[in-house]
Coordinates of C-alpha atoms in Angstrom, one line a residue:
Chain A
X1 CA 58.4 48.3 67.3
X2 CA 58.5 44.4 68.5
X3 CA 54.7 43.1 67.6
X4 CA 53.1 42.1 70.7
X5 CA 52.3 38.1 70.5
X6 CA 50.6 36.3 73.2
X7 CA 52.9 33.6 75.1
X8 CA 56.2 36.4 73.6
X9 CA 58.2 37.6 77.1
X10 CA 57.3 40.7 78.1
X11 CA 59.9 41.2 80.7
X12 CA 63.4 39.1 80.6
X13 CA 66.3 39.0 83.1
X14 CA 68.8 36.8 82.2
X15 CA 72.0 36.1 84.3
X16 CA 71.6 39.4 85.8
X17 CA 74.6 40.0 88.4
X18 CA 74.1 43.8 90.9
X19 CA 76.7 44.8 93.4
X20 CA 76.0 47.4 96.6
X21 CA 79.3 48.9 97.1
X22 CA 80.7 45.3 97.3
X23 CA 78.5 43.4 98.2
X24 CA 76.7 40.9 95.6
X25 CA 72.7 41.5 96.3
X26 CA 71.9 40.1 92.6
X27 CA 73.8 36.3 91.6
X28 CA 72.8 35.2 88.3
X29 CA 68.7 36.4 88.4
X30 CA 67.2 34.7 85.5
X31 CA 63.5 35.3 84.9
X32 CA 60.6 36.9 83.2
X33 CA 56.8 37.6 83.0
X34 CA 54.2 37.1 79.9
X35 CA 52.0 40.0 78.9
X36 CA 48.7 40.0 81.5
X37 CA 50.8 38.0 84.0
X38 CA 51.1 38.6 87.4
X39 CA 54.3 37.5 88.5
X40 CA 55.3 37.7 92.4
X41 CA 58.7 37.6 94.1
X42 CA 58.8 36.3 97.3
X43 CA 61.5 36.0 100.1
X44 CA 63.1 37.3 103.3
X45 CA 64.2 40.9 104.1
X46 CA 67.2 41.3 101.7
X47 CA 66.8 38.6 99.4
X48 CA 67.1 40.7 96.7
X49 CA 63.7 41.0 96.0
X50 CA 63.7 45.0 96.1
X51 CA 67.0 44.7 94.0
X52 CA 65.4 43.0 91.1
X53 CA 62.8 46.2 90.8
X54 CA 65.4 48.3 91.4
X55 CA 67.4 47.1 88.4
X56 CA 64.7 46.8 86.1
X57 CA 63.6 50.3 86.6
X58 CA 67.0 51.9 86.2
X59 CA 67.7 53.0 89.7
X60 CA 70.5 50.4 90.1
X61 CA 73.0 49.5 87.4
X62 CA 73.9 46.2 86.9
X63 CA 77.1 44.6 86.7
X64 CA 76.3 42.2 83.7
X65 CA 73.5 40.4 82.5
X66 CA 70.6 41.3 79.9
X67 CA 67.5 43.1 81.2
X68 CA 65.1 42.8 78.2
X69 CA 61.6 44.6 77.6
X70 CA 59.4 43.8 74.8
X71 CA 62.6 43.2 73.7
X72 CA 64.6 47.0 74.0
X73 CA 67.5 46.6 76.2
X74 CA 67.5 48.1 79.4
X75 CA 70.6 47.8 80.7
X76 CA 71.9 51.1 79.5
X77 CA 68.5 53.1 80.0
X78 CA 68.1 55.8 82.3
X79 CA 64.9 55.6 85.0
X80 CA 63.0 58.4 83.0
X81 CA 63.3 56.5 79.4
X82 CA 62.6 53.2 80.9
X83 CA 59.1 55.0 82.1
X84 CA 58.6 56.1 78.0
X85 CA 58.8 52.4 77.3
X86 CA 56.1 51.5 79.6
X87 CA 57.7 50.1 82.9
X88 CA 56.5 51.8 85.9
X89 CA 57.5 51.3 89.5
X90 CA 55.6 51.8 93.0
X91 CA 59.0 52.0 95.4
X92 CA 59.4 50.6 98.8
X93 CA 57.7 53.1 100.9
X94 CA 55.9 54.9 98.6
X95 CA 58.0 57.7 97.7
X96 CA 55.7 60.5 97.4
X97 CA 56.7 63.7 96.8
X98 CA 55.7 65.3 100.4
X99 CA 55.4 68.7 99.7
X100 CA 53.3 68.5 96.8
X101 CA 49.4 68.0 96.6
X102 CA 48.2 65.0 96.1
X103 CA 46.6 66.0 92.4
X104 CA 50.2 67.3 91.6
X105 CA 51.5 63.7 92.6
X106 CA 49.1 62.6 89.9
X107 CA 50.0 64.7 87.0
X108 CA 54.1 63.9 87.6
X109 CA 52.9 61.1 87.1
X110 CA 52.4 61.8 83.4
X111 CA 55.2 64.0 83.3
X112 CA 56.5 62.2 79.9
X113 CA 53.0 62.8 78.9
X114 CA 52.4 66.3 79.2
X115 CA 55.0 67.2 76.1
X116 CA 53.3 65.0 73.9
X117 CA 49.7 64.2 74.5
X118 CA 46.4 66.1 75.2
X119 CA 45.7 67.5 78.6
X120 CA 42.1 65.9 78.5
X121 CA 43.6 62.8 78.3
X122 CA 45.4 63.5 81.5
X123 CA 42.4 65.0 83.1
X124 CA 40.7 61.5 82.4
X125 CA 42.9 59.3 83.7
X126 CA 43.4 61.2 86.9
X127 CA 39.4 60.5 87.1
X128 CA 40.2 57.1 86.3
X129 CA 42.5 56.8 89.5
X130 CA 40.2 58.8 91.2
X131 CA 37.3 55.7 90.8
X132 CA 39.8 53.3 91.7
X133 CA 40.7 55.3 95.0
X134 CA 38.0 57.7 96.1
X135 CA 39.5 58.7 99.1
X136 CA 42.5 60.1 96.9
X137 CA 39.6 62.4 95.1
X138 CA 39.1 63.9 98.6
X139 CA 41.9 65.0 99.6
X140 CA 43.0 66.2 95.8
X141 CA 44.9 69.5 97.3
X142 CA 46.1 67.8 100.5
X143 CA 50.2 67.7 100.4
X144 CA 51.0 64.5 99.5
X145 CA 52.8 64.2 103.1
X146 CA 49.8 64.5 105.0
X147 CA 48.1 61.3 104.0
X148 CA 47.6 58.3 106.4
X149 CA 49.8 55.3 104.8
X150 CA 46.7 53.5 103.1
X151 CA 46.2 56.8 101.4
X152 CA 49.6 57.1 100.6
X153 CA 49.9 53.7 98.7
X154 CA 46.8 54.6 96.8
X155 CA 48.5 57.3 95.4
X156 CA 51.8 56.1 95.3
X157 CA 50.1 53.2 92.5
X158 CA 47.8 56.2 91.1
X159 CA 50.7 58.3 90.4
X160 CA 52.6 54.6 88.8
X161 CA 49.5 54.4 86.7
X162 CA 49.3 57.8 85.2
X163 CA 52.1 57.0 82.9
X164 CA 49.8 54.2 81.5
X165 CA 52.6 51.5 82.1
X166 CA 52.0 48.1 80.4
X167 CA 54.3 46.8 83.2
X168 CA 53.6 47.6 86.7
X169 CA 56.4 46.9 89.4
X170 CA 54.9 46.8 92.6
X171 CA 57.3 47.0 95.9
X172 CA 55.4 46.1 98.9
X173 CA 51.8 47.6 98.6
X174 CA 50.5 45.9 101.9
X175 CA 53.8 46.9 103.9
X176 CA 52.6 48.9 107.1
X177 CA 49.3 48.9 106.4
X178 CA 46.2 47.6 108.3
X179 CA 44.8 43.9 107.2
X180 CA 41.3 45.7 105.7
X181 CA 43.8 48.7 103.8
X182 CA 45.7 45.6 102.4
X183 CA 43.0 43.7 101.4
X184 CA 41.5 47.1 99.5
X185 CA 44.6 47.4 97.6
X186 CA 44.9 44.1 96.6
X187 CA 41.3 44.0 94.7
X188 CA 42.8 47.0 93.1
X189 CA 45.7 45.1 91.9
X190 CA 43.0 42.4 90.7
X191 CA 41.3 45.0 89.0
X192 CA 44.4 46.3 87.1
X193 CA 44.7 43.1 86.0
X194 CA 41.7 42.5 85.0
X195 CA 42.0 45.6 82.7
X196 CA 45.0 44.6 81.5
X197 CA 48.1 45.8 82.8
X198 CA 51.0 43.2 83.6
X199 CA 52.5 43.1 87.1
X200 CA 55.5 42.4 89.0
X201 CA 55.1 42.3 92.2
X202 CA 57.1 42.3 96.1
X203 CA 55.6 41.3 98.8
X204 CA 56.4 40.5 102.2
X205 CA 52.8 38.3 102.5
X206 CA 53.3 35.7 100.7
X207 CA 50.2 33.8 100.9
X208 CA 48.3 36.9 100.0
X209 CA 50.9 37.5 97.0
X210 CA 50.6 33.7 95.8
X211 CA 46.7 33.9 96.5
X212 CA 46.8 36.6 93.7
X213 CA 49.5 35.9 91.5
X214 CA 49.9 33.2 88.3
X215 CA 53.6 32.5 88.9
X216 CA 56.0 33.0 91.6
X217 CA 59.9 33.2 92.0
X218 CA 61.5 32.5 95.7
X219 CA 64.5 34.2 96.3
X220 CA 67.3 33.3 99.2
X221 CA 69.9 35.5 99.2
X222 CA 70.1 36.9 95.8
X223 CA 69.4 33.3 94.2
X224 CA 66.3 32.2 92.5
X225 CA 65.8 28.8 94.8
X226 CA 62.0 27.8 93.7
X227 CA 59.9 29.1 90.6
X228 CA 56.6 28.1 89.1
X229 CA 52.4 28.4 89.2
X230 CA 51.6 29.8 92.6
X231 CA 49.1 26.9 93.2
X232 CA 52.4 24.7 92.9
X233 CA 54.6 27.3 95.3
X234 CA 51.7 27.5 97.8
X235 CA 52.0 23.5 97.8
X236 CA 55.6 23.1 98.0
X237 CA 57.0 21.8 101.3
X238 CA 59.6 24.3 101.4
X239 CA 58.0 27.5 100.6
X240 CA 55.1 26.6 103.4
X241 CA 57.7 25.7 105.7
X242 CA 59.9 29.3 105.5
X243 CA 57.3 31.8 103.6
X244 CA 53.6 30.4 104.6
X245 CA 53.8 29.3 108.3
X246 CA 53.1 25.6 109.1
X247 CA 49.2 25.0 109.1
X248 CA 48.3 29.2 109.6
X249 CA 45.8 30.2 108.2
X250 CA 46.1 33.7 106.2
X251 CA 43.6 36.5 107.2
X252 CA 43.2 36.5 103.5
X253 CA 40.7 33.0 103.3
Chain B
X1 CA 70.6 110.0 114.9
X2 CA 67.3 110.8 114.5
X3 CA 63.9 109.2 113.1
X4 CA 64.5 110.3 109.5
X5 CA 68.2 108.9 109.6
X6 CA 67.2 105.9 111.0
X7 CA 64.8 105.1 108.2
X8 CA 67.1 106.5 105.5
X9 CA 69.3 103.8 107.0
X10 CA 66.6 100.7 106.7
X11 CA 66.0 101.8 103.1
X12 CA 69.5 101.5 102.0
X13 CA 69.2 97.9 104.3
X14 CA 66.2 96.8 102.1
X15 CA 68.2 97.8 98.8
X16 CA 71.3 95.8 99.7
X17 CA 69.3 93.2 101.6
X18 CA 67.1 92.2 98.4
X19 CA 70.3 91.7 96.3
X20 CA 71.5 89.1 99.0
X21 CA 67.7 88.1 98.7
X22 CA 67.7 87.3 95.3
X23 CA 71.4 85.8 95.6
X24 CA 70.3 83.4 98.0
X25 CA 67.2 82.5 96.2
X26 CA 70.1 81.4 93.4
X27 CA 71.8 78.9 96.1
X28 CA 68.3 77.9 97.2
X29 CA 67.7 76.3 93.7
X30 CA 70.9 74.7 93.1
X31 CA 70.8 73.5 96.6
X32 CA 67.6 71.8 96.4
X33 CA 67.8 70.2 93.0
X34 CA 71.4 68.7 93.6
X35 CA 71.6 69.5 97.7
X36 CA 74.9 71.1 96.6
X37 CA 75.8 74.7 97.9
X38 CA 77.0 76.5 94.5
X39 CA 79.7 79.0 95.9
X40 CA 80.1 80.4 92.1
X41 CA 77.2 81.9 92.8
X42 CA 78.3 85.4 93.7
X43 CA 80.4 85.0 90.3
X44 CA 77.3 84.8 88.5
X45 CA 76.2 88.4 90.4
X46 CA 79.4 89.7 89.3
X47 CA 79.6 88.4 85.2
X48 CA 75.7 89.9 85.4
X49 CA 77.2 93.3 86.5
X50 CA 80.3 93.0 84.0
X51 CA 78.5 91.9 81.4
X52 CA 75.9 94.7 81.0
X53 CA 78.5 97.4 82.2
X54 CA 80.2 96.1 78.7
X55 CA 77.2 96.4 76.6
X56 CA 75.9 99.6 77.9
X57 CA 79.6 101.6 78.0
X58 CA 81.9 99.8 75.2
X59 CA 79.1 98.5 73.0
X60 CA 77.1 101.3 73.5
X61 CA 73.5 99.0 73.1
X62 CA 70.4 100.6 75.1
X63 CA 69.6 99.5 78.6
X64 CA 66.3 97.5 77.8
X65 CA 68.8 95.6 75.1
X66 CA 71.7 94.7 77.4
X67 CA 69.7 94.1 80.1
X68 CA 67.9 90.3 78.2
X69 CA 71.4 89.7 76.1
X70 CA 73.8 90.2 79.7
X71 CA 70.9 88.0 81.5
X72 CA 71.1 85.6 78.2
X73 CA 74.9 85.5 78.5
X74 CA 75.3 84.8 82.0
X75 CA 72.6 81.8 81.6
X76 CA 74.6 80.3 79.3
X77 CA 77.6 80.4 81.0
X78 CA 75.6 78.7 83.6
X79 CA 74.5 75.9 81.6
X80 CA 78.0 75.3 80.0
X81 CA 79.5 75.0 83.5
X82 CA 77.3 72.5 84.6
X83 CA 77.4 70.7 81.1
X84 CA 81.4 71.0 81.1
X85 CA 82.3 70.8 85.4
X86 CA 79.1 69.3 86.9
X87 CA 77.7 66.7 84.5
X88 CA 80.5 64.6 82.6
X89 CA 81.5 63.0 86.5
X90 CA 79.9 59.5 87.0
X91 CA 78.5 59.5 90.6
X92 CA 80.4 62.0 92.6
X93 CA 79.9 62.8 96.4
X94 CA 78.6 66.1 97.0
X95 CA 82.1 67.1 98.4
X96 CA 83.5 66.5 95.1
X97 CA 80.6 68.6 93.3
X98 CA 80.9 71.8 96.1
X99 CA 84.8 71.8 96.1
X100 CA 84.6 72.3 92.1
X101 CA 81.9 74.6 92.4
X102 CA 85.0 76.9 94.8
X103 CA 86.8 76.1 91.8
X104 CA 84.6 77.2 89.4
X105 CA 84.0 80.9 91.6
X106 CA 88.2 81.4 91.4
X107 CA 88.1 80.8 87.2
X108 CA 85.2 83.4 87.2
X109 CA 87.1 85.9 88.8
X110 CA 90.5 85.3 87.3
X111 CA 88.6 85.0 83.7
X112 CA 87.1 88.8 84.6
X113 CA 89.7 90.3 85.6
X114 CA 91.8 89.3 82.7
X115 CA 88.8 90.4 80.3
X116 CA 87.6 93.7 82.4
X117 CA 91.1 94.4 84.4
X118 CA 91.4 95.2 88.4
X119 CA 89.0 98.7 88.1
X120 CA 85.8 99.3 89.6
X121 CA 83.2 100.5 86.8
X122 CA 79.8 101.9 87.4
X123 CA 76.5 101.5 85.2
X124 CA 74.2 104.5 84.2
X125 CA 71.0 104.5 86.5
X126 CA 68.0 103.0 84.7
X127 CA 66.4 106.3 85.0
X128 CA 66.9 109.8 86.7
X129 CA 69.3 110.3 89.8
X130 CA 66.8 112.2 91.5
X131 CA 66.3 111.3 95.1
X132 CA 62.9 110.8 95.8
X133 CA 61.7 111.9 99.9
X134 CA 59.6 110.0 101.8
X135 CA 59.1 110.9 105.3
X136 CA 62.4 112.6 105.9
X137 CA 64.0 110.2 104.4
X138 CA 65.6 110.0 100.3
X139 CA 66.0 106.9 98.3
X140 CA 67.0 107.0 94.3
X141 CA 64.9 106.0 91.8
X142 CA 67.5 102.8 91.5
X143 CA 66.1 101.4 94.7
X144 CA 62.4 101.4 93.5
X145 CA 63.6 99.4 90.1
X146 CA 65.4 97.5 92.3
X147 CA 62.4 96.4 94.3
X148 CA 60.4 96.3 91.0
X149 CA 62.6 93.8 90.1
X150 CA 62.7 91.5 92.6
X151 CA 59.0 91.6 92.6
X152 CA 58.6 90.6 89.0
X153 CA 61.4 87.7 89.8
X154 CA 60.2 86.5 93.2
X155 CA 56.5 86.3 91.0
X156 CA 58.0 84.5 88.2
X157 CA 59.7 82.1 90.6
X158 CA 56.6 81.5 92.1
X159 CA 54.7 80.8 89.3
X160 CA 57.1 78.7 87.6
X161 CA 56.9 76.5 90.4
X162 CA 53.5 76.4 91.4
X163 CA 52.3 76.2 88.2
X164 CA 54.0 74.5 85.0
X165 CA 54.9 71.0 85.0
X166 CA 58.5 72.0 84.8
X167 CA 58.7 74.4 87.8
X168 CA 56.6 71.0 89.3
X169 CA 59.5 68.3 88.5
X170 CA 62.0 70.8 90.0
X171 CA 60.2 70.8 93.1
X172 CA 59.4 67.1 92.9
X173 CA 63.7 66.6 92.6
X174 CA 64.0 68.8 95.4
X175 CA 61.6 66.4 97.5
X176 CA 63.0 62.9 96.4
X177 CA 65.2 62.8 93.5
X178 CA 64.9 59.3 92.8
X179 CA 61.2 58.8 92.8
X180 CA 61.1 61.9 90.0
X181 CA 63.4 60.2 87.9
X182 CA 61.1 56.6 88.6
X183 CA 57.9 58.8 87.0
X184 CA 59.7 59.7 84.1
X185 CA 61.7 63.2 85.0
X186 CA 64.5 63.6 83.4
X187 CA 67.1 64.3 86.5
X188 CA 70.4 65.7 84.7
X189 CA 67.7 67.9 82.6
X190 CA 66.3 69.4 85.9
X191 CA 70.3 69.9 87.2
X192 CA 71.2 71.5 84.2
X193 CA 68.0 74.0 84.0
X194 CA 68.6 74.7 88.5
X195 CA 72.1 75.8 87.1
X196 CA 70.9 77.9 84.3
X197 CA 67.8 79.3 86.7
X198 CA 70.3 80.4 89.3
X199 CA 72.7 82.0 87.0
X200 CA 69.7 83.9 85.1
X201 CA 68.3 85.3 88.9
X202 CA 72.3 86.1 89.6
X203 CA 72.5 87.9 86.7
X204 CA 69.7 90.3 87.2
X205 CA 70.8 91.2 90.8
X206 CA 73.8 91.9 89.7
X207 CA 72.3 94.4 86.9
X208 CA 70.3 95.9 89.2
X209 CA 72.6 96.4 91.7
X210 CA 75.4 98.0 89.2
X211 CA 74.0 101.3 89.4
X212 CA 74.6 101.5 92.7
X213 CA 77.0 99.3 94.1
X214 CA 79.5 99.6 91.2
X215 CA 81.1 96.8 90.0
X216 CA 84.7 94.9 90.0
X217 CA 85.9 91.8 89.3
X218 CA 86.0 90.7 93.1
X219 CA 82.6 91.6 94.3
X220 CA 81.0 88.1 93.7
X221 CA 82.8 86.9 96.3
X222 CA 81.2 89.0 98.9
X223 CA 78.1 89.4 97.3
X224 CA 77.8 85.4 96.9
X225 CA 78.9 85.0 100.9
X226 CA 76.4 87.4 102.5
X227 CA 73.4 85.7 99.8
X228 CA 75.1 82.3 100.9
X229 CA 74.6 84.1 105.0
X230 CA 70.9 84.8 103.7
X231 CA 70.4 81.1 102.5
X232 CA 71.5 79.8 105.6
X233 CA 69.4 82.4 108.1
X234 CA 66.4 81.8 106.2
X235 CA 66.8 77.6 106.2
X236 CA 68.7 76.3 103.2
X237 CA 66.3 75.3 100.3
X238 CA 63.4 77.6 101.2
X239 CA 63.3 80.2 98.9
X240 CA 60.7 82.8 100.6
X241 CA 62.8 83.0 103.7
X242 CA 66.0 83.5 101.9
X243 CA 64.0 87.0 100.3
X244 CA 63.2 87.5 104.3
X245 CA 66.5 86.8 105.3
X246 CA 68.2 88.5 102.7
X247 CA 66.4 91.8 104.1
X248 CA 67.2 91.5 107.4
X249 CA 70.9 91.1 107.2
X250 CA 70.8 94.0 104.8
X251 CA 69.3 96.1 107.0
X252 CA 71.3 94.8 110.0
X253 CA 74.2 96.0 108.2
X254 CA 73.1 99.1 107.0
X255 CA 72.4 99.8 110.9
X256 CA 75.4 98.3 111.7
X257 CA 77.3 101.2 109.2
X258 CA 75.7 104.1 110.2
X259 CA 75.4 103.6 114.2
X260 CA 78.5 102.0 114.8
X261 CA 80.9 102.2 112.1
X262 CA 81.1 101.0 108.6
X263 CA 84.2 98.9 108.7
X264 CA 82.3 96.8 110.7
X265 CA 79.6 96.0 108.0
X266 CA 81.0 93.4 106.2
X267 CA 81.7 91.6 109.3
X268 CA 77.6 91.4 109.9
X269 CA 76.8 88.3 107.7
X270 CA 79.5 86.2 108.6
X271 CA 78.5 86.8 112.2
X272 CA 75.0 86.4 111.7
X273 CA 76.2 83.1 109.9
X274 CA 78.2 82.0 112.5
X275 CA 75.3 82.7 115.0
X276 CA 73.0 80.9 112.8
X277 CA 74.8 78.0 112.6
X278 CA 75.7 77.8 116.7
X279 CA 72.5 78.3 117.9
X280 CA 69.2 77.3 114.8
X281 CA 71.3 75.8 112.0
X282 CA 68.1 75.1 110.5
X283 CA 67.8 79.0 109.9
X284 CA 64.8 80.9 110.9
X285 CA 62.5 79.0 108.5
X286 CA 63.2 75.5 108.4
X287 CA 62.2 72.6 110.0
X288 CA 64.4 71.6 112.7
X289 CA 63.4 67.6 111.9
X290 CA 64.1 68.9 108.1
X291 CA 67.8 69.9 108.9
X292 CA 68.6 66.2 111.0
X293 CA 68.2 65.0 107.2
X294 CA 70.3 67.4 105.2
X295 CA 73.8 66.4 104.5
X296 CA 75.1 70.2 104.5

């Protein structure tokens, strides 16, 4: 086991390359995120923002390039031993599993847990997720494909956090989702932070994604183009110009 | 034909009907985990058969032995095809994985009849021969183990999936197989057990059905196309209206024997398929909207 030191890289991509079919949707993705950092990827539909989750996680293999975490390799993990290591990832559009309940959801979620651990663990972190959504706890033996889309997200990152990842990938938690819904879920992510738990995450908003996150990357076409402290990205000429809108004013302030 | 022959006729329907029940319950597994349609399933039925005909005439071993070591056997030859035909190919289409699976159903047969020969054999009834009458009507003692049987399996089933976290991963790869594998579900694990599953619940019909239905090398391929009929008439990938499905083109058929003529019979589930496919090809129990998303 690495020893965990503050300011040591939780998360590193370096010169990561990904192909669909063939065309190039990763070029050279270098970056990474510190332990208790929120990092946020911003940029247009098919920068390759969804790609760089994609590949962390397993579901895509990449071409070359070293995906690093905590410093295991990766690159030649399958999805379900990446979630052992402590990555886990909210997809694009939830994902759910429709025709389950939404309390089944939840305990897939700690599907790697159930061989090992103690079921009252379980049982207590499903409360946990329960405090941090409520409205999941009502609807406990709803199907999963019922639920409005705020629900849905809810559960989508309460099933993520049931494997008790120490690095959350987060794809687009405010997509579809009414300003007040978006806003809820986004003091959630705060308080996952607050508690501890590293995240990487997507999102389309970027003022609300920079409002919330310590660094940023801007992507263009499967390049890294700007990277730093979001106070810096949400001052950069460039990034107000194409991600922030000149002189609007987020719903966020 | 009267009352009494009519019914006599729906019970030997029910009996025939709940092997192609159980049959396509086997498709209904492999099809949901892997959305391939296994067409060695029938081979499975007939290995079951073989198998335990072996053990309970050469070997001489009691029934309640066979019965777990011929189930055992057949499971394991289920597993080893997907380890061996299924899971060494990087990324196939599902083509590729069905057209192997037609492979796999013409190995099976050649394999039996090279091990069993070209006869038909029969299996000892589990208990007396008896006929037992209920209103006017006689059914052996075969047909109530049979039913037994598929009510102890269709119960299983349903507890394995409603209830352990196993049966619930199957059922979550059946509903999106890339967000199971994103919360930690080992997909090729859950491919390889849908494989073994199948096998297993092909194996018992085809015990179960010995008795009665003899046995040969050839009959998994009719067996597997009037369960892969049931599958289809009940809405691929729902396993509750395969069971339903599976007893109504048995009885259809047994009707179709005795009032018209019994040359006929075989011809019922591949017209019933055919019909099924023209007119609802989500079968009788699936979701129309479901089916616009199915690639078979």
């Amino acid at each position: 086991m690495p020893i965990l030191v503050k300011g040591l890289k939780m998360l590193q991509m370096r010169n990561v390359n990904a192909y669909y079919g063939r065309v190039q949707a990763l070029k050279g993705i270098s970056l990474h995120v510190l332990p208790g950092e929120i990092v946020c990827l911003i940029g247009a539909n098919g920068a390759g923002k969804t790609t760089i989750l994609r590949s962390i996680s397993g579901l895509l293999d990449v071409l070359d390039g070293e995906i690093r975490f905590n410093g295991t390799r990766l690159t030649d993990l399958a999805p379900d031993q990446i979630v052992r290591l402590g990555i886990s990832h909210v997809p694009e559009g939830r994902q759910l599993f429709g025709p389950l309940t939404v309390i089944d959801n939840l305990r897939l979620g700690a599907y790697q847990r159930y061989r090992r651990s103690n079921r009252s663990q379980i049982q207590k972190d499903i409360e946990y997720v329960f405090q941090l959504f409520p409205l999941l706890e009502a609807r406990a033996s709803n199907l999963a494909g019922t639920l409005s889309g705020g629900e849905q997200q809810m559960l989508a990152i309460g099933r993520a956090l049931m494997s008790r990842p120490k690095l959350l990938l987060l794809d687009e938690p405010s997509m579809g989702l009414a300003p007040m819904v978006a806003r809820e879920i986004f003091e959630v992510i705060k308080d996952l932070r607050e508690g501890g738990t590293t995240i990487l995450l997507v999102e389309q908003n970027a003022r609300m994604a920079l409002s919330l996150a310590d660094r940023g990357y801007v992507l263009e076409t499967g390049k890294i183009i700007i990277e730093g402290p979001s106070a810096e990205l949400l001052e950069n000429r460039e990034v107000k110009r194409a991600y922030l809108g000149k002189g609007r004013k987020g719903f966020f302030e | 034909m009267g009352g009494s022959g009519i019914l006599q006729l729906i019970f030997s329907g029910i009996t025939i009907g709940s092997i192609y029940g159980l049959v396509a319950v086997g498709f209904d597994i492999i099809y949901n985990c892997t959305g391939i349609i296994n067409f060695a399933q029938g081979e499975f039925v007939m290995l079951g058969g073989m198998i335990m005909i072996s053990l309970v005439g050469a070997a001489d071993l009691p029934m309640w032995i066979s019965f777990p070591i011929a189930v055992f056997a057949v499971t394991l030859i289920g597993a080893l095809f997907e380890r061996l035909c299924i899971h060494p190919l990087k990324k196939p289409s599902i083509l590729t994985l069905i057209i192997i699976t037609i492979a796999a159903s013409i190995l099976f047969k050649g394999g039996a009849m090279f091990a069993w020969g070209k006869q038909t054999f029969s299996l000892p009834h589990f208990s007396s021969e008896r006929p037992i009458s209920i209103f006017g009507a006689t059914i052996l003692p075969q047909t109530v183990w049979i039913l037994g049987f598929i009510a102890v399996v269709v119960l299983l089933l349903a507890f394995f999936f409603k209830a352990t976290m196993v049966g619930k991963a199957m059922r979550a790869c059946a509903a999106n197989r890339s967000a199971a594998s994103l919360v930690g579900v080992n997909v090729k694990e859950i491919v390889l057990l849908s494989f073994a599953l199948s096998a297993a619940i092909g194996a018992v019909a085809g015990i179960i059905i010995a008795p009665i239905a003899l046995m040969d090398y050839e009959r998994g391929m009719i067996l597997g196309l009037k369960g892969f009929s049931a599958a289809v008439l009940g809405g691929l990938g729902n396993p509750v209206g395969a069971v339903v499905a599976g007893f109504l083109i048995g009885i259809v058929e047994a009707l179709c024997a005795g009032l018209l003529s019994s040359h006929y019979k075989d011809a019922v589930a591949l017209i019933v398929l055919l019909a099924v496919l023209f007119i609802r090809p989500s079968g009788l129990f699936g979701s129309l909207e479901a089916s616009r998303l199915k690639k078979f």
